Short mmCIF file of C-alpha atoms in Angstrom, two decimals:
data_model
loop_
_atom_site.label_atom_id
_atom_site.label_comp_id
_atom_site.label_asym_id
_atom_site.label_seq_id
_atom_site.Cartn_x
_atom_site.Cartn_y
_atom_site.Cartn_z
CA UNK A 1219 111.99 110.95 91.52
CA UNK A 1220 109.10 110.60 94.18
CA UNK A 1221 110.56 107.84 96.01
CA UNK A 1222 114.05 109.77 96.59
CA UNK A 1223 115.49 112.66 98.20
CA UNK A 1224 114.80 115.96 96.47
CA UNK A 1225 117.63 118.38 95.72
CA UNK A 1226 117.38 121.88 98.35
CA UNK A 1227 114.58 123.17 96.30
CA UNK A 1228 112.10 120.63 98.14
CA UNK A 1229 110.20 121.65 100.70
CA UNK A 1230 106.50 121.59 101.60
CA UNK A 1231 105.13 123.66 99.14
CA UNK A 1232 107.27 121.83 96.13
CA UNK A 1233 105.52 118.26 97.43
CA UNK A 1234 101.77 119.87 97.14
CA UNK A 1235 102.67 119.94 93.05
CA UNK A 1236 103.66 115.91 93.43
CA UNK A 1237 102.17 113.40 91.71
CA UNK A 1238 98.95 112.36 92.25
CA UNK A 1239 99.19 108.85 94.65
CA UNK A 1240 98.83 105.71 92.72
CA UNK A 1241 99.24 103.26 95.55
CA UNK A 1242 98.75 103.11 99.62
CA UNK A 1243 100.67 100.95 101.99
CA UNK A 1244 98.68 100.00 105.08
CA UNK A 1245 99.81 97.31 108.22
CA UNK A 1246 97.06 94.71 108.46
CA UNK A 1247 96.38 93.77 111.81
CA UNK A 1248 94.98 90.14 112.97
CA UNK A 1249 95.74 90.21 116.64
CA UNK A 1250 92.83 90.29 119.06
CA UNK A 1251 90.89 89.31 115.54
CA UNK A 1252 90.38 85.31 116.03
CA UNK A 1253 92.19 84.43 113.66
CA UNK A 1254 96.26 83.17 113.81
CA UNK A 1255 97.21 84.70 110.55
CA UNK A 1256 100.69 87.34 110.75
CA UNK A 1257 100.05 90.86 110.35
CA UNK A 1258 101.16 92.00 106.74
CA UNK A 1259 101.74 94.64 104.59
CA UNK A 1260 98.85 95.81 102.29
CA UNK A 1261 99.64 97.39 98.72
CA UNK A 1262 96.85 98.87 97.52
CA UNK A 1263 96.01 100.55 94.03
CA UNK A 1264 93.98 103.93 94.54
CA UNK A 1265 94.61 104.84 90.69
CA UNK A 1266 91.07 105.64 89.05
CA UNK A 1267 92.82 104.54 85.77
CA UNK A 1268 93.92 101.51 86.87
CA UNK A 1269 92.58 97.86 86.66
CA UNK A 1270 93.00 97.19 89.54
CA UNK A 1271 91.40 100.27 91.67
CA UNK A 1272 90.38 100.26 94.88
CA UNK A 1273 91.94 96.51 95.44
CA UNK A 1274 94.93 94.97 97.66
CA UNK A 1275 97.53 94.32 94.93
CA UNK A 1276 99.94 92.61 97.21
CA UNK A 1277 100.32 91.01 101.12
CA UNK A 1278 103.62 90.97 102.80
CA UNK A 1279 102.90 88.57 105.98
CA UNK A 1280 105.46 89.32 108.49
CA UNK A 1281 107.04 86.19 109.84
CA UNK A 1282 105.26 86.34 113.74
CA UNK A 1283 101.94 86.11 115.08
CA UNK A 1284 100.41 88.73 116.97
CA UNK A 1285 103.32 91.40 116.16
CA UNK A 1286 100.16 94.69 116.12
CA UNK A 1287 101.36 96.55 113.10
CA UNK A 1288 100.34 99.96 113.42
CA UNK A 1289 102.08 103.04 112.02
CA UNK A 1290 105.41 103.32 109.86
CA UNK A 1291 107.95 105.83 108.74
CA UNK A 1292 110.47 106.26 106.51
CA UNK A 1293 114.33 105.03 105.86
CA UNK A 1294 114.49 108.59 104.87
CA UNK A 1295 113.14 111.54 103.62
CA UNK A 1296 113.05 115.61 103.41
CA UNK A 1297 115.25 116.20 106.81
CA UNK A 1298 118.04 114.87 104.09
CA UNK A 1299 117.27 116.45 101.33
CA UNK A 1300 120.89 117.66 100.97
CA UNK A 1301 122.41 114.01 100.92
CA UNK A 1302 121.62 112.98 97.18
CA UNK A 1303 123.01 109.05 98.37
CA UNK A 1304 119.64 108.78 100.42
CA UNK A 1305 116.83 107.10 98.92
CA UNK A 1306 113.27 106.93 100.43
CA UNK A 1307 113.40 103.22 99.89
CA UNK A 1308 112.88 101.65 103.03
CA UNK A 1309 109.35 101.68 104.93
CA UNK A 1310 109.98 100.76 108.78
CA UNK A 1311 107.20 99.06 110.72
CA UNK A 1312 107.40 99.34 114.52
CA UNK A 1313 105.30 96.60 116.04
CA UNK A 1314 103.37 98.06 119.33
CA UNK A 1315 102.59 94.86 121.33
CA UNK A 1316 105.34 92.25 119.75
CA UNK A 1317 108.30 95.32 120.04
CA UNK A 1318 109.84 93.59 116.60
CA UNK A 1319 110.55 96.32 114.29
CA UNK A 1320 110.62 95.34 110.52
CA UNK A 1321 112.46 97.43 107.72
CA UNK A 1322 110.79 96.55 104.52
CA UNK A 1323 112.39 96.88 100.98
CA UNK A 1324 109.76 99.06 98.66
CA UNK A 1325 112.83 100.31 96.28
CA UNK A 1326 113.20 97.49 94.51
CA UNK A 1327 109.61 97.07 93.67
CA UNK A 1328 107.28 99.41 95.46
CA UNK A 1329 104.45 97.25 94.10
CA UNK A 1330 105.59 94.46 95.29
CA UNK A 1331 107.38 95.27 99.01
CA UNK A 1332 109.50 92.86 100.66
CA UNK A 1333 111.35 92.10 104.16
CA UNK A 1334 114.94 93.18 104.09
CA UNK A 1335 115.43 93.08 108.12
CA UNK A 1336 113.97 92.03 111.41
CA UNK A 1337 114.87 94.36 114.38
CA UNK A 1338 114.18 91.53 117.52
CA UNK A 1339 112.91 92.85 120.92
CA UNK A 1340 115.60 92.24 122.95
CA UNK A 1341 117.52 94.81 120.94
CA UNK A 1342 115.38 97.18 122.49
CA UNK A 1343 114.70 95.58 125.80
CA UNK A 1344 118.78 94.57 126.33
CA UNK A 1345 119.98 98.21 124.26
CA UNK A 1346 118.03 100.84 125.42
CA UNK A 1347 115.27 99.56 128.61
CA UNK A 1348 112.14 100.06 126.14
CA UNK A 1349 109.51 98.32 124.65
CA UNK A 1350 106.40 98.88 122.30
CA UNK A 1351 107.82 101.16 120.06
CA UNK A 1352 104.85 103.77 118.12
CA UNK A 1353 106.41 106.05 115.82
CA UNK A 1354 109.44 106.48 113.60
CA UNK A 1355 110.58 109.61 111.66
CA UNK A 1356 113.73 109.78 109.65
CA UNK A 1357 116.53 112.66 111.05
CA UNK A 1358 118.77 114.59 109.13
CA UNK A 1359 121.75 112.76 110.49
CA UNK A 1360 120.59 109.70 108.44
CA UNK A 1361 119.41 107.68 111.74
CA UNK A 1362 116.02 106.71 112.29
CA UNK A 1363 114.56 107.81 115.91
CA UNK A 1364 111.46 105.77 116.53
CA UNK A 1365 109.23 106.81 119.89
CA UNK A 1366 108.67 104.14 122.51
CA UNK A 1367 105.36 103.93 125.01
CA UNK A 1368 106.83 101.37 127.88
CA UNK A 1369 109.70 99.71 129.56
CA UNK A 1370 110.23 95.77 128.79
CA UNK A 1371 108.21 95.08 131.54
CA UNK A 1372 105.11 96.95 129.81
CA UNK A 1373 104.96 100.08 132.36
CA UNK A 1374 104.76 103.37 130.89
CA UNK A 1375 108.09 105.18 129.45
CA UNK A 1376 108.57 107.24 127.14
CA UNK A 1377 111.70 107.10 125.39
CA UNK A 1378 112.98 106.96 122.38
CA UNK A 1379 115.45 104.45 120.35
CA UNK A 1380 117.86 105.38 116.85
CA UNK A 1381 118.76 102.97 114.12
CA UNK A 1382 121.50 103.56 112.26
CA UNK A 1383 119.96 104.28 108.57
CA UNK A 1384 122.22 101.83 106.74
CA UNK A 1385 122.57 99.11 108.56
CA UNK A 1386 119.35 99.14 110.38
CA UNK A 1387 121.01 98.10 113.86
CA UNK A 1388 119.60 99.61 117.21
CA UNK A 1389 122.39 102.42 118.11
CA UNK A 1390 121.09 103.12 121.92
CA UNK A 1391 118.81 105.50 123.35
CA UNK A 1392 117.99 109.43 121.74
CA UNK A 1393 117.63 110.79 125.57
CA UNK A 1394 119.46 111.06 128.36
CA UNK A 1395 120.27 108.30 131.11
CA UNK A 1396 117.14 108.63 133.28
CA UNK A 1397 115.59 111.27 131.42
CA UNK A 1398 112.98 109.15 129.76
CA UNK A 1399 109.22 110.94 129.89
CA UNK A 1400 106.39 109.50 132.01
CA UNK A 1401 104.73 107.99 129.18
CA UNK A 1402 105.28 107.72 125.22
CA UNK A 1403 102.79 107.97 122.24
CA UNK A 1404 103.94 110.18 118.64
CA UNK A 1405 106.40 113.32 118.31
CA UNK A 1406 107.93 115.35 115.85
CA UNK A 1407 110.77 117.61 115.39
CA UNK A 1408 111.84 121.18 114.64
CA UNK A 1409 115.09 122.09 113.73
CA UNK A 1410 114.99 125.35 113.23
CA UNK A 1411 113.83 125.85 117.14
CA UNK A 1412 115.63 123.78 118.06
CA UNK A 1413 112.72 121.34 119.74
CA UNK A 1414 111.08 118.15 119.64
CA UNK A 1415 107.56 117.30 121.37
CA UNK A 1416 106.39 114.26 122.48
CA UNK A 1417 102.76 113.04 123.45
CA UNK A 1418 101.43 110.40 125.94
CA UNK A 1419 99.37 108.05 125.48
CA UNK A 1420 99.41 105.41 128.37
CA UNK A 1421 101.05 102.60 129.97
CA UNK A 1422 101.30 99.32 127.49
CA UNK A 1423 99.86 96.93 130.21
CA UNK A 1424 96.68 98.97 130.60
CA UNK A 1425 95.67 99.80 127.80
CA UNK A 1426 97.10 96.60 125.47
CA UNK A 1427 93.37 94.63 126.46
CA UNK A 1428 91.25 97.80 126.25
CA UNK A 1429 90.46 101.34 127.38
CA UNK A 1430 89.29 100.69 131.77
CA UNK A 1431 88.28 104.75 132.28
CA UNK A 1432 89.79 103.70 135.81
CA UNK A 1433 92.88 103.35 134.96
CA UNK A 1434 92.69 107.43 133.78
CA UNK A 1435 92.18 108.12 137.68
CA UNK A 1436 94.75 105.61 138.70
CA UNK A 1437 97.45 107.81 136.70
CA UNK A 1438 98.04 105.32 134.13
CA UNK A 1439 97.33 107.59 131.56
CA UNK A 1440 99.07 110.62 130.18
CA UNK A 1441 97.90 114.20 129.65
CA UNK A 1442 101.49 116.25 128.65
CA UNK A 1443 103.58 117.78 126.37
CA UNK A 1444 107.34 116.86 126.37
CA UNK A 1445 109.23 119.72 125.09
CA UNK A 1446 113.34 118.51 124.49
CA UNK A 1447 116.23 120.07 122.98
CA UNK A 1448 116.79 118.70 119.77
CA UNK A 1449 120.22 119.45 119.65
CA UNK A 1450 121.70 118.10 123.34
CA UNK A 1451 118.51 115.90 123.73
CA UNK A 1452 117.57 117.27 127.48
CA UNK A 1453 114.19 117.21 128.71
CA UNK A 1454 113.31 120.67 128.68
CA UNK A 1455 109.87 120.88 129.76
CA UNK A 1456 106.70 118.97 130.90
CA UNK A 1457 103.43 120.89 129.51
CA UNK A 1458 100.94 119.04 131.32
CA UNK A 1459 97.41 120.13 129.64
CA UNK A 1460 95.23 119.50 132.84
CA UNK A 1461 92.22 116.83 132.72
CA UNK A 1462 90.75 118.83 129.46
CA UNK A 1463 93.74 118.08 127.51
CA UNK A 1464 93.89 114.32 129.18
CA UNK A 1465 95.59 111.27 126.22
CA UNK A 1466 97.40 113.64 124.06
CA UNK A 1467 98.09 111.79 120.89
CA UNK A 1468 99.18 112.92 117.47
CA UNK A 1469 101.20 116.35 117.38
CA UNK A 1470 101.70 118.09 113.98
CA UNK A 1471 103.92 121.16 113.65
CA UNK A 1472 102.94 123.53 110.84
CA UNK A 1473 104.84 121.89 107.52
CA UNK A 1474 106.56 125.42 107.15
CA UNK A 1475 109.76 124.88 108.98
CA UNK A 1476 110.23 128.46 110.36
CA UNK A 1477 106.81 128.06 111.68
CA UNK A 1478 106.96 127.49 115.96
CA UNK A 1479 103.78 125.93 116.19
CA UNK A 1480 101.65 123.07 115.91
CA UNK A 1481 98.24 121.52 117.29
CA UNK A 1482 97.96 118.07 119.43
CA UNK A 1483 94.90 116.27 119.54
CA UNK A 1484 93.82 115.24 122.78
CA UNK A 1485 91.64 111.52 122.84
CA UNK A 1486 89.59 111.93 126.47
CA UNK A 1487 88.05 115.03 127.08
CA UNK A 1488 88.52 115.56 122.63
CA UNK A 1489 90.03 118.49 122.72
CA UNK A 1490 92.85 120.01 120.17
CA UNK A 1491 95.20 122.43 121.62
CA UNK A 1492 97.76 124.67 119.75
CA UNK A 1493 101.61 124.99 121.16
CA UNK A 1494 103.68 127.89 120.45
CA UNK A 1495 106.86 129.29 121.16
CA UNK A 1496 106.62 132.20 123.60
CA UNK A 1497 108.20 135.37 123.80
CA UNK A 1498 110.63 134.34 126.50
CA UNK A 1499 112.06 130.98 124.07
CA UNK A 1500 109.91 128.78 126.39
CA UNK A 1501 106.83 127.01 124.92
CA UNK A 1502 103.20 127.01 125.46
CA UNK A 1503 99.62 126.05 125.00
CA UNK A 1504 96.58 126.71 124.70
CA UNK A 1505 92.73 124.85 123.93
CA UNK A 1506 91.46 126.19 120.92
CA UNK A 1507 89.22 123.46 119.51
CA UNK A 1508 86.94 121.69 121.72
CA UNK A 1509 84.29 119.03 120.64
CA UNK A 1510 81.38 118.37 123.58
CA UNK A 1511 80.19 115.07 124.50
CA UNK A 1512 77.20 113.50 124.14
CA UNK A 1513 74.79 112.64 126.81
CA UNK A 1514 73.68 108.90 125.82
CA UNK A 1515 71.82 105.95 126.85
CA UNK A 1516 73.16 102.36 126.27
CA UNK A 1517 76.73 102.24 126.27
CA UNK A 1518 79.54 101.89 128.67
CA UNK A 1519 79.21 105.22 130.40
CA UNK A 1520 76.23 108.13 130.54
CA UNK A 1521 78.32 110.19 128.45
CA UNK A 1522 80.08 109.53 125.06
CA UNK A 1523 83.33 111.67 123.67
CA UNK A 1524 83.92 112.30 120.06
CA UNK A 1525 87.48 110.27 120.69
CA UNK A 1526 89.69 112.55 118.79
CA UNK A 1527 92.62 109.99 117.47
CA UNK A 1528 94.46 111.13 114.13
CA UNK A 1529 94.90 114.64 113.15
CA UNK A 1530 96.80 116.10 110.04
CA UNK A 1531 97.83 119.56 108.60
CA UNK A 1532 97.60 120.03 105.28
CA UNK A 1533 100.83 120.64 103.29
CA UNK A 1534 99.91 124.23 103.15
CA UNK A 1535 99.22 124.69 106.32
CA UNK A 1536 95.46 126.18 105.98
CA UNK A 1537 93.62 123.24 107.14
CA UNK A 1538 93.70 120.81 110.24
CA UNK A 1539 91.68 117.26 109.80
CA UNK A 1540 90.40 114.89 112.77
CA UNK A 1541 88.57 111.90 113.22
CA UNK A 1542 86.38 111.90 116.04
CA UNK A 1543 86.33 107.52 116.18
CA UNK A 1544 83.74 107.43 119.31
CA UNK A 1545 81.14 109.74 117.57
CA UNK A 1546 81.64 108.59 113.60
CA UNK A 1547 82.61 112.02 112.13
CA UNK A 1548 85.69 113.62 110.21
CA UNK A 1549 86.33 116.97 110.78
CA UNK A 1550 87.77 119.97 109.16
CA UNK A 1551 89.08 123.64 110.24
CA UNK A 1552 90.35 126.48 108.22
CA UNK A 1553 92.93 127.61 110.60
CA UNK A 1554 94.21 130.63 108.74
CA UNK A 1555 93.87 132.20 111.51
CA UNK A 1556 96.26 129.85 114.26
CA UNK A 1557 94.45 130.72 117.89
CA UNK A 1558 90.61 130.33 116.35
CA UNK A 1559 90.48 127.64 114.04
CA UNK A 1560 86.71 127.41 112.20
CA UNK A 1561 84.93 123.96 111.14
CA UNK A 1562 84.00 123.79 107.06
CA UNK A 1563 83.38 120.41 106.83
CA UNK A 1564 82.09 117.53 108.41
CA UNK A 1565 81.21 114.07 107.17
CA UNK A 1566 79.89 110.96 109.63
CA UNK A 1567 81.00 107.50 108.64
CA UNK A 1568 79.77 105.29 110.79
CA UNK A 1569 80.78 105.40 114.48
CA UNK A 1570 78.69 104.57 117.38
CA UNK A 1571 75.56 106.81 117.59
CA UNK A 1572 74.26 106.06 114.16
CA UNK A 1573 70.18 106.19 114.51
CA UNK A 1574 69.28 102.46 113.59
CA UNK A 1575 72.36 101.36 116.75
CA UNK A 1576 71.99 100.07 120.21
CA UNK A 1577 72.75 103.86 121.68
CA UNK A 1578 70.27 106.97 122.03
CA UNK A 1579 71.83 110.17 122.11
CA UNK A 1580 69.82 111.84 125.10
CA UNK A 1581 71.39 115.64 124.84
CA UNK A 1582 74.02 117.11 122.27
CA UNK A 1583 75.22 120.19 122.74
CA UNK A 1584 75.86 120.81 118.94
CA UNK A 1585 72.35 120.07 118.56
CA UNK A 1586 73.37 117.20 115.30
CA UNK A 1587 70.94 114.65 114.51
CA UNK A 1588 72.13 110.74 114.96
CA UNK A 1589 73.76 110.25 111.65
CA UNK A 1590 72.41 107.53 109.20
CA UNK A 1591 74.30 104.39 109.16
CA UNK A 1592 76.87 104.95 106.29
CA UNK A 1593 77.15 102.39 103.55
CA UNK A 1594 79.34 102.00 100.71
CA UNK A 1595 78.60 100.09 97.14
CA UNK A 1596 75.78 97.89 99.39
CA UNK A 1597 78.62 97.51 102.25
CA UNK A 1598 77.40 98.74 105.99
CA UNK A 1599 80.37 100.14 107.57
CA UNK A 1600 81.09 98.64 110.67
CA UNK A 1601 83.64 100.73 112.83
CA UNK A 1602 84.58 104.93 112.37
CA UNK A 1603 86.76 106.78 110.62
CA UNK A 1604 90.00 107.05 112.56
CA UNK A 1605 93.39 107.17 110.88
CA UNK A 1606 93.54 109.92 107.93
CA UNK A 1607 95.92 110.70 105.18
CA UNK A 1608 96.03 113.88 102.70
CA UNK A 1609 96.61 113.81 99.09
CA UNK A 1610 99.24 116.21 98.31
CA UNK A 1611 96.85 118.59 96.36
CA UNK A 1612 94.34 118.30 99.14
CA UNK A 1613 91.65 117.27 97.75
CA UNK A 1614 91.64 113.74 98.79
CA UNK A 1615 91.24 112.21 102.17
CA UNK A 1616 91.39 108.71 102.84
CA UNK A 1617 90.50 107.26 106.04
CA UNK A 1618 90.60 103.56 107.97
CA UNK A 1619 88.85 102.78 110.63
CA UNK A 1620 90.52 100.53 113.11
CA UNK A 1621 92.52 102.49 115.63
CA UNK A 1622 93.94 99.65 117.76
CA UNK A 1623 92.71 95.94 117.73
CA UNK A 1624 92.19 96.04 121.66
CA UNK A 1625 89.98 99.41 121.56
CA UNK A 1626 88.36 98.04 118.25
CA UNK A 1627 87.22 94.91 120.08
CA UNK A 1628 85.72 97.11 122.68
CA UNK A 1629 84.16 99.58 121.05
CA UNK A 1630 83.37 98.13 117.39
CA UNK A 1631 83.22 94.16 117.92
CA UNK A 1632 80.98 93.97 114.33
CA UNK A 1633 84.90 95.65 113.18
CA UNK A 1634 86.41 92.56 114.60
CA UNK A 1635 83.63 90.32 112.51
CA UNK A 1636 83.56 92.16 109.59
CA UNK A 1637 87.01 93.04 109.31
CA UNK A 1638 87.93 97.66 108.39
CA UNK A 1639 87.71 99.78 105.41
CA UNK A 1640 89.20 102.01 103.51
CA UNK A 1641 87.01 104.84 102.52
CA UNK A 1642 87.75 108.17 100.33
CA UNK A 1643 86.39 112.09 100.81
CA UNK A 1644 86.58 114.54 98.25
CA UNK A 1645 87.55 117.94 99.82
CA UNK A 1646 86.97 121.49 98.49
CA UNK A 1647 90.26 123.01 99.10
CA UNK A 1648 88.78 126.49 98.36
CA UNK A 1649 85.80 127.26 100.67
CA UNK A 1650 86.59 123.79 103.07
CA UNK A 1651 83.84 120.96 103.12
CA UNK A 1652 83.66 117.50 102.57
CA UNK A 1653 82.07 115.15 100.61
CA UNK A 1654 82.07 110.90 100.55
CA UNK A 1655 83.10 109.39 97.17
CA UNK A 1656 80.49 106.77 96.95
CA UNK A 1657 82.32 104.95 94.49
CA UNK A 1658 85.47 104.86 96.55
CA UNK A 1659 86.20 101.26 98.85
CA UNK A 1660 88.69 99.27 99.55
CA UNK A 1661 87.02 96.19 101.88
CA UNK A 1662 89.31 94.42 104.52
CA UNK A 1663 86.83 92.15 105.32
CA UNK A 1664 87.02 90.23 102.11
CA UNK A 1665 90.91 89.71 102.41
CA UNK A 1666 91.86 86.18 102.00
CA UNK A 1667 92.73 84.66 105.51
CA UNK A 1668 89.48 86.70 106.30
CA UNK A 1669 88.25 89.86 108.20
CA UNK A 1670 92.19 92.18 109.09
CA UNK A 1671 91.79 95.47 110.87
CA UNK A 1672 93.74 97.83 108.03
CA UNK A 1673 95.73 100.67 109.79
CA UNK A 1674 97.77 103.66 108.77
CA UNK A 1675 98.34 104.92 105.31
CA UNK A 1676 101.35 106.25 103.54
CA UNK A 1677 102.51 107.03 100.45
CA UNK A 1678 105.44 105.88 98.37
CA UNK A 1679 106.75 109.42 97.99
CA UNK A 1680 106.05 111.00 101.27
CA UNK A 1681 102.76 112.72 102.52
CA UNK A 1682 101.24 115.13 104.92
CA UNK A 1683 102.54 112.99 108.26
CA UNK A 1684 105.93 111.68 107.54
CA UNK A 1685 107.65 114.39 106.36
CA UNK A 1686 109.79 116.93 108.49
CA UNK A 1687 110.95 119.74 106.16
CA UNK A 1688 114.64 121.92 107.53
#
């Protein structure tokens, strides 16, 4: 089935025939919002056949306030695709500012989700010295390794904690006494190389009210690769990628596991840069998509950066996907060819430069217009497309467009008032381009206890960025 462990045929290439996605789980954020509602779970129907398309089917509130909900991973999933026993039936939900990490029953009813466990903070404070914990991928062991940004005390550290996959209880630390990285953000693992790369993103207490470009200067911010060994878990390297590659956040490997490399998008200076395995066994890496600011009058600083923040790979490796969330666009590359990757399709949805908005755009190097303001069935869209997720064919994108309630207060306080969205792009998969379905919206800012900043997006059965194929 698509909600368990598939026998040693899976891999990659088998989950790009799955079934088409019938419903999306997203956190719902109300911190920093105004409002003391919980965070909860969204279930939400994207079946065109269904009655109930394009609408939240179900809210699980979590039991705090304030927790920030922002991505999830899985109980388990193709790393144990040899263990039949393992069932993908458990979505965990880190919380980034409370530390509280809920495991969430969607076996029994995946329509319908429901809190098995509560994972308090002081198991990770007490257990392993961390705090703020970001993402969580399922190993082939059957524990759960979840990435960590700071130290209980809400300075920058970037370690990384295991749950055991049964029981749920905090084990201890993945790395070595000491061994912790400067800073913490996503990562993701290769096997077959024996290697797992982590990203920085910045120290909890800096960037938890908003993004202070002084802070970058004051080294509070974090702008390297973290290259372990997967199978003793030392520290092997430190990649730093210089000020052009400063705020490295989301790192995909290619899907194909004998594959040694991957591409990192980098927020600041919105860069993507591809690491490899070299010759000598060492790794490497190198710029190789790189989009220009903006010279602008009326905002915060004289010039404005696209902001990369999510990236994906589709499942057949051909094309890479990024939001930029300053500048309002999605982007996509054929990258057939890994060291020059080549932009078919672009689509703006909102974002900051739109032509009826507060900000001029003075100079552009790409020479593009300001787009028009986007709107949707009569709705403006406040905000930009930020997080992304892939239908398995590859034809659909979805997108949200909060990226962090502190940053979306900043940047996009009509976000904050009008609450995110949850927009859909048609893709041609043969000749690259994209296209907004205009039909396509799922509105957080009619949700019930009003206006919730909607996050990341997964699917019941596994997608493009929570699977890790051996």
């Amino acid at each position: 089935s698509a909600t368990s462990c598939q026998p040693a045929t899976y891999s990659h290439l088998f989950l790009l025939q799955g079934p088409r996605e019938e419903i999306i789980y997203l956190p719902c954020i109300y911190r920093n919002t105004g409002i003391l509602k919980p965070d909860y779970l969204a279930t939400v129907d994207v079946n065109p056949k269904s009655p109930t398309y394009c609408q939240v089917i179900h809210r699980l509130p979590m039991p705090n306030l304030r927790d920030e909900l922002h991505h999830s991973g899985w109980n388990a999933c193709s790393s144990c695709f040899d263990d039949a026993s393992k069932k993908r039936n458990f979505l965990i939900l880190p919380s980034l500012v409370s530390s509280r990490i809920y495991v969430v029953d969607v076996g029994t009813n995946p329509r319908a989700p429901k809190i098995y466990k509560m994972v308090e903070p002081i198991e990770l404070y007490w257990k392993c010295g961390l705090a703020n914990p970001h993402t969580s991928h399922c190993l082939g062991s059957g524990q759960i390794m979840i990435s960590c940004m700071g130290d209980p005390s809400g300075n920058a550290k970037g370690g990384f904690v295991l749950l055991d996959g049964e029981t749920f209880e905090v084990i201890s630390n993945w790395e070595h006494q000491g061994e912790a990285a400067p800073f913490g953000y996503d990562f993701w693992y290769q096997p077959r190389h024996n290697v797992m790369i982590s990203t920085e993103w910045g120290a909890p207490k800096a960037l938890v009210n908003g993004f202070n470009p002084a802070h970058v200067q004051e080294g509070l911010y974090g702008s390297a690769l973290n290259i372990w060994d997967w199978t003793t878990h030392k520290k092997l390297q430190r990649l730093d990628l210089g000020e052009e590659g400063a705020i490295p956040l989301e790192v995909r490997f290619l899907h194909e596991p004998s594959a040694a490399e991957g591409y990192v998008g980098c927020a600041l200076n919105s860069t993507v840069f591809r690491f490899y395995k070299t010759a000598e066994g060492d790794w490497a890496a190198e710029k190789v998509i790189s989009i220009p600011s903006k010279k602008v009058e009326g905002w915060m600083l004289p010039e404005m950066p696209g902001l990369i923040t999510d990236i994906l790979i589709s499942l057949d490796d051909r094309y890479l996907y990024f939001s930029n969330w300053l500048h309002g666009d999605i982007r996509q590359y054929d990258i057939t060819d890994r060291r020059n990757p080549r932009l078919v399709g672009q689509v703006f949805l909102g974002g900051s430069i739109v032509r009826d908005g507060p900000i001029k755009v003075l100079e552009d190097p790409e020479n593009q217009e300001q787009p028009r303001p986007c709107i949707i069935k009569g709705k403006r869209i406040a905000g930009s497309p930020q997080m992304l997720q892939l239908s398995l064919d590859g034809r659909r994108l979805y997108t949200t467009t909060s990226l962090y309630s502190g940053w979306d207060k900043q940047f996009y306080p009509d976000m904050i008032r009008e609450g995110s969205v949850m927009m859909q792009i048609n893709v041609d998969t043969v000749d690259g381009g994209l296209a907004l379905n205009e039909d396509f919206l799922v509105d957080f800012g009619k949700e019930p206890d009003g206006p919730v900043l909607a996050h990341e997006l997964r699917y019941p059965g596994g997608d493009c960025t929570s699977d890790i194929w051996l």
